[in-house]
PDB file of C-alpha atoms in Angstrom:
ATOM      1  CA  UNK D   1      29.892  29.740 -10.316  1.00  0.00           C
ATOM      2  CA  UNK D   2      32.404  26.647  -9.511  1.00  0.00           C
ATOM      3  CA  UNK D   3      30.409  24.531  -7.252  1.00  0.00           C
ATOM      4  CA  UNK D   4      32.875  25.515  -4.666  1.00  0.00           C
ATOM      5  CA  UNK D   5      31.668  29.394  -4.426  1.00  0.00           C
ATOM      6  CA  UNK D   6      28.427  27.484  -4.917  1.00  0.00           C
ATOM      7  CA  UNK D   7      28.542  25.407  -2.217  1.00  0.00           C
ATOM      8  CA  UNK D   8      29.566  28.272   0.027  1.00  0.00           C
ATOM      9  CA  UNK D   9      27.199  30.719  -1.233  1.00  0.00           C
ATOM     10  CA  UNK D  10      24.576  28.296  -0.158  1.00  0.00           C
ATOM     11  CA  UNK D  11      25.913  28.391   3.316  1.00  0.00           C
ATOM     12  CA  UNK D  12      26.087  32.209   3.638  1.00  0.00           C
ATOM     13  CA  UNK D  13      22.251  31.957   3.795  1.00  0.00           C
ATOM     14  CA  UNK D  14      21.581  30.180   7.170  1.00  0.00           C
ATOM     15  CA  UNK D  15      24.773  32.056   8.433  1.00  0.00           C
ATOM     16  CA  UNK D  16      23.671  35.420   8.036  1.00  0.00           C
ATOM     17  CA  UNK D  17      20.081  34.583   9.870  1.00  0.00           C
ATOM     18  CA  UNK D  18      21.964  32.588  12.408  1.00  0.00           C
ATOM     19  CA  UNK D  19      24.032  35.565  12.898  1.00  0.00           C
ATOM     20  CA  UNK D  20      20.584  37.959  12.882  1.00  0.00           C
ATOM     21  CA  UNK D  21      19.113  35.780  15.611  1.00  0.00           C
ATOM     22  CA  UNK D  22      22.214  35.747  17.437  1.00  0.00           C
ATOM     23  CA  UNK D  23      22.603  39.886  17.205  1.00  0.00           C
ATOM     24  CA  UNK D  24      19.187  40.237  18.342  1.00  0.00           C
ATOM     25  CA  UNK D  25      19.451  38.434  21.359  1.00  0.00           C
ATOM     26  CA  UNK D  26      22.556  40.177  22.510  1.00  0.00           C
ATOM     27  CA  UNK D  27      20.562  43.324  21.861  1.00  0.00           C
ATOM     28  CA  UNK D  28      18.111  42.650  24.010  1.00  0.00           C
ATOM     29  CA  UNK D  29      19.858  41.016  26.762  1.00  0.00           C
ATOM     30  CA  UNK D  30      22.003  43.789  26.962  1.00  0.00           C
ATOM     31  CA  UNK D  31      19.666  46.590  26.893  1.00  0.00           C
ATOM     32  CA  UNK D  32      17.985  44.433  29.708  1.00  0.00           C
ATOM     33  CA  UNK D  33      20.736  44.281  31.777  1.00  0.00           C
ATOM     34  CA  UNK D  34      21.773  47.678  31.170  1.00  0.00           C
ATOM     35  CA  UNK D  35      18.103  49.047  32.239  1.00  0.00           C
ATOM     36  CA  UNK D  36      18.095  47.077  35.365  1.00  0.00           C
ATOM     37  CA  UNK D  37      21.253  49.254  37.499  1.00  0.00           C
ATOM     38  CA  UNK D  38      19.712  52.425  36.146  1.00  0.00           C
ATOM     39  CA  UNK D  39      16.209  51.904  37.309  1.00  0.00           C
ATOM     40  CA  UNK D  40      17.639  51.051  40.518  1.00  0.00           C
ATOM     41  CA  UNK D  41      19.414  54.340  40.893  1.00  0.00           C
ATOM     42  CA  UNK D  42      16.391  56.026  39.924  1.00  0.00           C
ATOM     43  CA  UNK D  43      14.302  53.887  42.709  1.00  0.00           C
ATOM     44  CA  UNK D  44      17.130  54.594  45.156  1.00  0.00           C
ATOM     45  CA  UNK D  45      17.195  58.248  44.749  1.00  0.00           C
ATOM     46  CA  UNK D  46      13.582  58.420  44.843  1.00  0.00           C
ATOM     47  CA  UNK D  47      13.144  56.614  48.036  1.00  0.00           C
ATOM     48  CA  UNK D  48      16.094  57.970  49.835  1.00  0.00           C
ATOM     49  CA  UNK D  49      17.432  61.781  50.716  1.00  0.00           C
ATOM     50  CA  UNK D  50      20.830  61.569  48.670  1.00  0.00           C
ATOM     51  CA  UNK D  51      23.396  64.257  49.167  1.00  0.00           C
ATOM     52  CA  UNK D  52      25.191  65.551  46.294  1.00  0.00           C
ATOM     53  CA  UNK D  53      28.229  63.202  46.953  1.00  0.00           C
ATOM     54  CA  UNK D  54      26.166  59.921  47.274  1.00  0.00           C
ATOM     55  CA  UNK D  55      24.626  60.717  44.474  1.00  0.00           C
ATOM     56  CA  UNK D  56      27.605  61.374  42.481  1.00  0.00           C
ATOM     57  CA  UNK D  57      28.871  58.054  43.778  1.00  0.00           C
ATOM     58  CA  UNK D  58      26.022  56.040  42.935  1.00  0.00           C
ATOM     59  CA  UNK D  59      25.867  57.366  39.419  1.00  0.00           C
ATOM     60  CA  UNK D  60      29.678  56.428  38.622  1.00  0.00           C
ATOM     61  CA  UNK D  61      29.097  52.803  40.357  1.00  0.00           C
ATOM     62  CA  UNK D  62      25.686  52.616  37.717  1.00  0.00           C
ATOM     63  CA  UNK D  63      27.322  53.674  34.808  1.00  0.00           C
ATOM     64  CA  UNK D  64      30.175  51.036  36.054  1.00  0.00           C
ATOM     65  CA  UNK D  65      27.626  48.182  36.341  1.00  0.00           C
ATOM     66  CA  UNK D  66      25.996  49.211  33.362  1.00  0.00           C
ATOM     67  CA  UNK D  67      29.031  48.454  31.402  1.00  0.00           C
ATOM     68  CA  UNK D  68      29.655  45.747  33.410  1.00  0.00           C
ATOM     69  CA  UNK D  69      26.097  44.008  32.507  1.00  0.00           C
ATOM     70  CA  UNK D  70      26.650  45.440  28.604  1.00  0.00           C
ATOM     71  CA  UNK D  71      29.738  43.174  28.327  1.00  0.00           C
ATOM     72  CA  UNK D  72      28.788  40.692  30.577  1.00  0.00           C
ATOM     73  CA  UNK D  73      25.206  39.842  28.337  1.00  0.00           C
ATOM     74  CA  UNK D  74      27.812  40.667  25.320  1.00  0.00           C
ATOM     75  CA  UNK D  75      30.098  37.660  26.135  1.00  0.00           C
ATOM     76  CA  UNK D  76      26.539  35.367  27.125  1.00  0.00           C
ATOM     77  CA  UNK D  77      25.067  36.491  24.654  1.00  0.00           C
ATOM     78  CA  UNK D  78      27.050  35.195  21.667  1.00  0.00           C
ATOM     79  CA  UNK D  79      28.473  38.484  20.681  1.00  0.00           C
ATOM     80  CA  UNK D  80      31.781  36.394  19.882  1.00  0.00           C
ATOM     81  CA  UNK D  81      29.875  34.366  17.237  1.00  0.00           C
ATOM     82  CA  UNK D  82      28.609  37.890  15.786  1.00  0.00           C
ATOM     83  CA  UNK D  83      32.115  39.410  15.448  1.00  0.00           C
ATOM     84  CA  UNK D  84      33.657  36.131  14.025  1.00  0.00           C
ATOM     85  CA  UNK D  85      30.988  34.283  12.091  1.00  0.00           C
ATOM     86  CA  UNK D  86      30.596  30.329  11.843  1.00  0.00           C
ATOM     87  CA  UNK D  87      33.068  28.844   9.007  1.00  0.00           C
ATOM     88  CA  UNK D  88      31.797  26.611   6.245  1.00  0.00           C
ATOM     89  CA  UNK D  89      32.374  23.635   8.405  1.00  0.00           C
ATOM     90  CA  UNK D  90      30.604  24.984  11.277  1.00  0.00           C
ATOM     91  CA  UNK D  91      27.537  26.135   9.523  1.00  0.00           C
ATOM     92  CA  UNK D  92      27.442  22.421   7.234  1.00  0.00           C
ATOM     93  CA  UNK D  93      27.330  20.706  10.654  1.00  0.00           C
ATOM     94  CA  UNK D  94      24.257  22.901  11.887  1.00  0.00           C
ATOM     95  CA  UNK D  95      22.728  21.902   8.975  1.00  0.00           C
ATOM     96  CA  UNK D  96      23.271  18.681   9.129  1.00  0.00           C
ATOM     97  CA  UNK D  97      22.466  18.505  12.716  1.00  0.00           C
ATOM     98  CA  UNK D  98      18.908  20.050  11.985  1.00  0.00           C
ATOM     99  CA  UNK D  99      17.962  17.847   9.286  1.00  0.00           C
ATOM    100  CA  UNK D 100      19.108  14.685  10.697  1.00  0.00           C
ATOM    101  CA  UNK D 101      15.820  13.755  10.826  1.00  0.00           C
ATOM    102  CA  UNK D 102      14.304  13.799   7.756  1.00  0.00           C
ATOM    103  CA  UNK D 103      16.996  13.596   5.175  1.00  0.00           C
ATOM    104  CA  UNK D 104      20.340  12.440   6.814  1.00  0.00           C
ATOM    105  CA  UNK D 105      23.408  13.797   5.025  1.00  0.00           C
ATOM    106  CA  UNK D 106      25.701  11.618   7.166  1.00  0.00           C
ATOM    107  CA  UNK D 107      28.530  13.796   7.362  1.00  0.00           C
ATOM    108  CA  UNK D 108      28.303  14.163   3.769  1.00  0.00           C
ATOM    109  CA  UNK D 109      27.957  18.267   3.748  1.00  0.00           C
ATOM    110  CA  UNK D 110      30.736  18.746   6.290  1.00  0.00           C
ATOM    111  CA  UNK D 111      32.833  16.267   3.854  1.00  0.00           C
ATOM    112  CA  UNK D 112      32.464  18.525   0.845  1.00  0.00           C
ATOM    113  CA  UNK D 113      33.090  21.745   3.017  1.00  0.00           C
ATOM    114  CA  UNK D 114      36.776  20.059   3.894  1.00  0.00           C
ATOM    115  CA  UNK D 115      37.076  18.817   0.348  1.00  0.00           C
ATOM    116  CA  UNK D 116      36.139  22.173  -1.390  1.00  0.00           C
ATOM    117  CA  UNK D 117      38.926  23.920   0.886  1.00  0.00           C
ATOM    118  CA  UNK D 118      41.633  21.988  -0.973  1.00  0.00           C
ATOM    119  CA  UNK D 119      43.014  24.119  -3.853  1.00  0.00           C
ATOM    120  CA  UNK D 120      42.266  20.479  -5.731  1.00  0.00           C
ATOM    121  CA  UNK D 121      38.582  19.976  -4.424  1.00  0.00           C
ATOM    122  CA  UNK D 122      37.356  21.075  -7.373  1.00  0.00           C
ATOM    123  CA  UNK D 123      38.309  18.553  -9.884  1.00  0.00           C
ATOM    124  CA  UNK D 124      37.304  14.795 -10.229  1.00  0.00           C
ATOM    125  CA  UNK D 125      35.955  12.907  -7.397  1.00  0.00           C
ATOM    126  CA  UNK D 126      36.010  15.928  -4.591  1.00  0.00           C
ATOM    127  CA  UNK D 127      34.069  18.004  -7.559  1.00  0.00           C
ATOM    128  CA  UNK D 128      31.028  15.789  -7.983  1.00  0.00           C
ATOM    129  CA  UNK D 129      30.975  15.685  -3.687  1.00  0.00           C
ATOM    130  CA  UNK D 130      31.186  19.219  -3.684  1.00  0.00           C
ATOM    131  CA  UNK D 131      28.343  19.618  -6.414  1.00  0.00           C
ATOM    132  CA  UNK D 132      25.624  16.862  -5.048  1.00  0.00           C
ATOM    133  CA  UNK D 133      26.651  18.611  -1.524  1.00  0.00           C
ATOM    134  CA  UNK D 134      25.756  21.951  -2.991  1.00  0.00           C
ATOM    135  CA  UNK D 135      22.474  20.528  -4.410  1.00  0.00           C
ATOM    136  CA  UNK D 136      21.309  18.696  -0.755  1.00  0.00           C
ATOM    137  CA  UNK D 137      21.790  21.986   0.689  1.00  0.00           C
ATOM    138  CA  UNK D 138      20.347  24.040  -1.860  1.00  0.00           C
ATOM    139  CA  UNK D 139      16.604  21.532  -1.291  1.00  0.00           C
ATOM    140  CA  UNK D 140      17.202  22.637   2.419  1.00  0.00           C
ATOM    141  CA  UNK D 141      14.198  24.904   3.277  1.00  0.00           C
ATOM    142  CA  UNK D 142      15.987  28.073   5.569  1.00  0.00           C
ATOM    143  CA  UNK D 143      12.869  27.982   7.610  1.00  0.00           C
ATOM    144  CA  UNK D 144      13.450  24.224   9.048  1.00  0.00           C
ATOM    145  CA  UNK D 145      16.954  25.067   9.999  1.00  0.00           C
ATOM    146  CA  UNK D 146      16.235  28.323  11.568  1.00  0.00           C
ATOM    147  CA  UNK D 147      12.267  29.050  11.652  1.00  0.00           C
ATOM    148  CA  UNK D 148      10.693  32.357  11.229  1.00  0.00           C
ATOM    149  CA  UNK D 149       9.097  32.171  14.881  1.00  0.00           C
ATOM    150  CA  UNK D 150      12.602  32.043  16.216  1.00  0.00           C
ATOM    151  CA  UNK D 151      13.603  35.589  14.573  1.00  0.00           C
ATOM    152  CA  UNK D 152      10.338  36.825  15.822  1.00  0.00           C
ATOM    153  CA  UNK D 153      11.343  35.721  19.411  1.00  0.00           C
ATOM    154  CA  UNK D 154      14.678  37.489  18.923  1.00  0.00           C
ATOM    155  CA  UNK D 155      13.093  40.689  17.782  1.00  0.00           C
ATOM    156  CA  UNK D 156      10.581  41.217  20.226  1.00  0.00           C
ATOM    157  CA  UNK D 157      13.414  40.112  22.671  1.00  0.00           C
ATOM    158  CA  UNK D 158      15.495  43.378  21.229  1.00  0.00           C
ATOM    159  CA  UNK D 159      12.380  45.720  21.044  1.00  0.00           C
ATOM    160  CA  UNK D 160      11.431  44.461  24.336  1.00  0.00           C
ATOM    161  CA  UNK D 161      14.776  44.847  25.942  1.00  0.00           C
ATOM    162  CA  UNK D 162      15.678  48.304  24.280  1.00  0.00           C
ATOM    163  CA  UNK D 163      11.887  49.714  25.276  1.00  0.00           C
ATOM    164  CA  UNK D 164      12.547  48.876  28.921  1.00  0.00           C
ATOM    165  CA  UNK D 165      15.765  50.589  28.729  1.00  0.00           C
ATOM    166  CA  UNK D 166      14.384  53.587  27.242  1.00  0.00           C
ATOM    167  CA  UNK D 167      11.902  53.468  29.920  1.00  0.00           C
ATOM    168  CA  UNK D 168      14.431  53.292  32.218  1.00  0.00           C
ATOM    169  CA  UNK D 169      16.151  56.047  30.731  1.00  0.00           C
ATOM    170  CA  UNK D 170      13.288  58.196  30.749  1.00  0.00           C
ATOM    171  CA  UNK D 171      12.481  57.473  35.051  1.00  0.00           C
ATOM    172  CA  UNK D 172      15.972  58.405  35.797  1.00  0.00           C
ATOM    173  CA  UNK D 173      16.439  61.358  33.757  1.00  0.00           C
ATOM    174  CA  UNK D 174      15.848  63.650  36.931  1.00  0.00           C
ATOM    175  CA  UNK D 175      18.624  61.773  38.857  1.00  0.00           C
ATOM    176  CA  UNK D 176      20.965  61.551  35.916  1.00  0.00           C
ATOM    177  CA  UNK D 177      20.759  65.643  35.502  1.00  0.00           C
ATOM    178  CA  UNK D 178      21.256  66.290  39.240  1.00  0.00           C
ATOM    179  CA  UNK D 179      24.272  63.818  38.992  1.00  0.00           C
ATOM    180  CA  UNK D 180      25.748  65.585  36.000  1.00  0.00           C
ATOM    181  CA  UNK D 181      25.503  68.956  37.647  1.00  0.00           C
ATOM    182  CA  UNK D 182      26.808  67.596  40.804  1.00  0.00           C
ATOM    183  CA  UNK D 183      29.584  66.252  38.843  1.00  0.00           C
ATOM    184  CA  UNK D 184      30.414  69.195  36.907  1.00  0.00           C
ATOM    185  CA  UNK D 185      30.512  71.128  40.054  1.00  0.00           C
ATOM    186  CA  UNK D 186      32.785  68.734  41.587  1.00  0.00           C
ATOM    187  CA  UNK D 187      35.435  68.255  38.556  1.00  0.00           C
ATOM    188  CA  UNK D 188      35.056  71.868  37.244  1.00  0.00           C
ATOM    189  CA  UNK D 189      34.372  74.359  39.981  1.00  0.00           C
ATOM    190  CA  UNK D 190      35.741  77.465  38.175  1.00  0.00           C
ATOM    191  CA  UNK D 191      33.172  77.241  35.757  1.00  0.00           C
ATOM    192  CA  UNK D 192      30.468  78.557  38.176  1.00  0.00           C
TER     193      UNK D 192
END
């Protein structure tokens, strides 16, 4: 490899568990938010005599505000980072952000991301930056830029998020029949 693909095959590491993290916590935001409109349908038509109509009105104004909350958490959530993942540069600052600390690359990774992107970055001086730049990062352990615990967090944050949902699922699948058979009746009467 040149030490250009290198350099940014060393970076597609902490992108791709940035981007895990980052995917798991939209998961379970949004299957949070989702749950929370249709366990209050569920608790409204339990403690209140709905007619057929109300009913039907309340389930169109969840579904509504489930979508709502899906995109909403979506957009919070980072779901813009998922779709279009950090560039080199991005991902070299991060890292040199998060080891600032102990080894200080002093804008030195971020300098042989820009110099690597020239179609001449990989010949004399911008070479050898580009190479001691790939080795830096390569000495980087993954788990002090994005620890282990934090992907744990973010997958019991999905699990937990997408178990309440299913729970939430399950509680209102009594209303969510009646509403479907109130809505067929209502949109397709001949079929009766």
């Amino acid at each position: 490899l040149s030490p250009r693909d290198r350099l940014h095959s060393l970076l597609d590491a902490p992108r791709r568990r940035w981007r895990r993290v980052a995917a798991l916590r939209v998961i379970g935001f949004a299957a949070f938010s989702a749950a929370l409109p249709i366990l209050a349908l569920a608790t409204l038509a339990a403690l209140l005599p709905l007619s057929d109509r109300s009913l039907l009105v309340l389930a169109f104004v969840t579904i509504a505000t489930v979508l709502a909350a899906a995109v909403l958490a979506g957009r919070t959530g980072g779901w813009g980072r998922i779709v279009h993942p950090l560039s080199d540069r991005q991902v070299a600052r991060f890292i040199e952000e998060r080891t600032a600390g102990t080894d200080p690359m002093h804008d030195e990774l971020v300098s042989a991301v820009d110099a690597a992107a020239h179609p001449d970055g990989t010949h004399g001086l911008k070479a050898l930056l580009v190479s001691t730049a790939a080795r830096r990062v390569q000495s980087v352990p993954l788990e002090s830029l994005i620890a282990t615990a934090t992907m744990r967090r973010a997958a019991l944050g999905a699990l937990g998020g997408s178990a309440i949902l299913a729970l939430s699922l399950f509680v209102a699948r009594d209303v969510a029949g009646r509403a479907f058979e109130s809505a067929w009746v209502t949109f397709f009467p001949g079929s009766l």
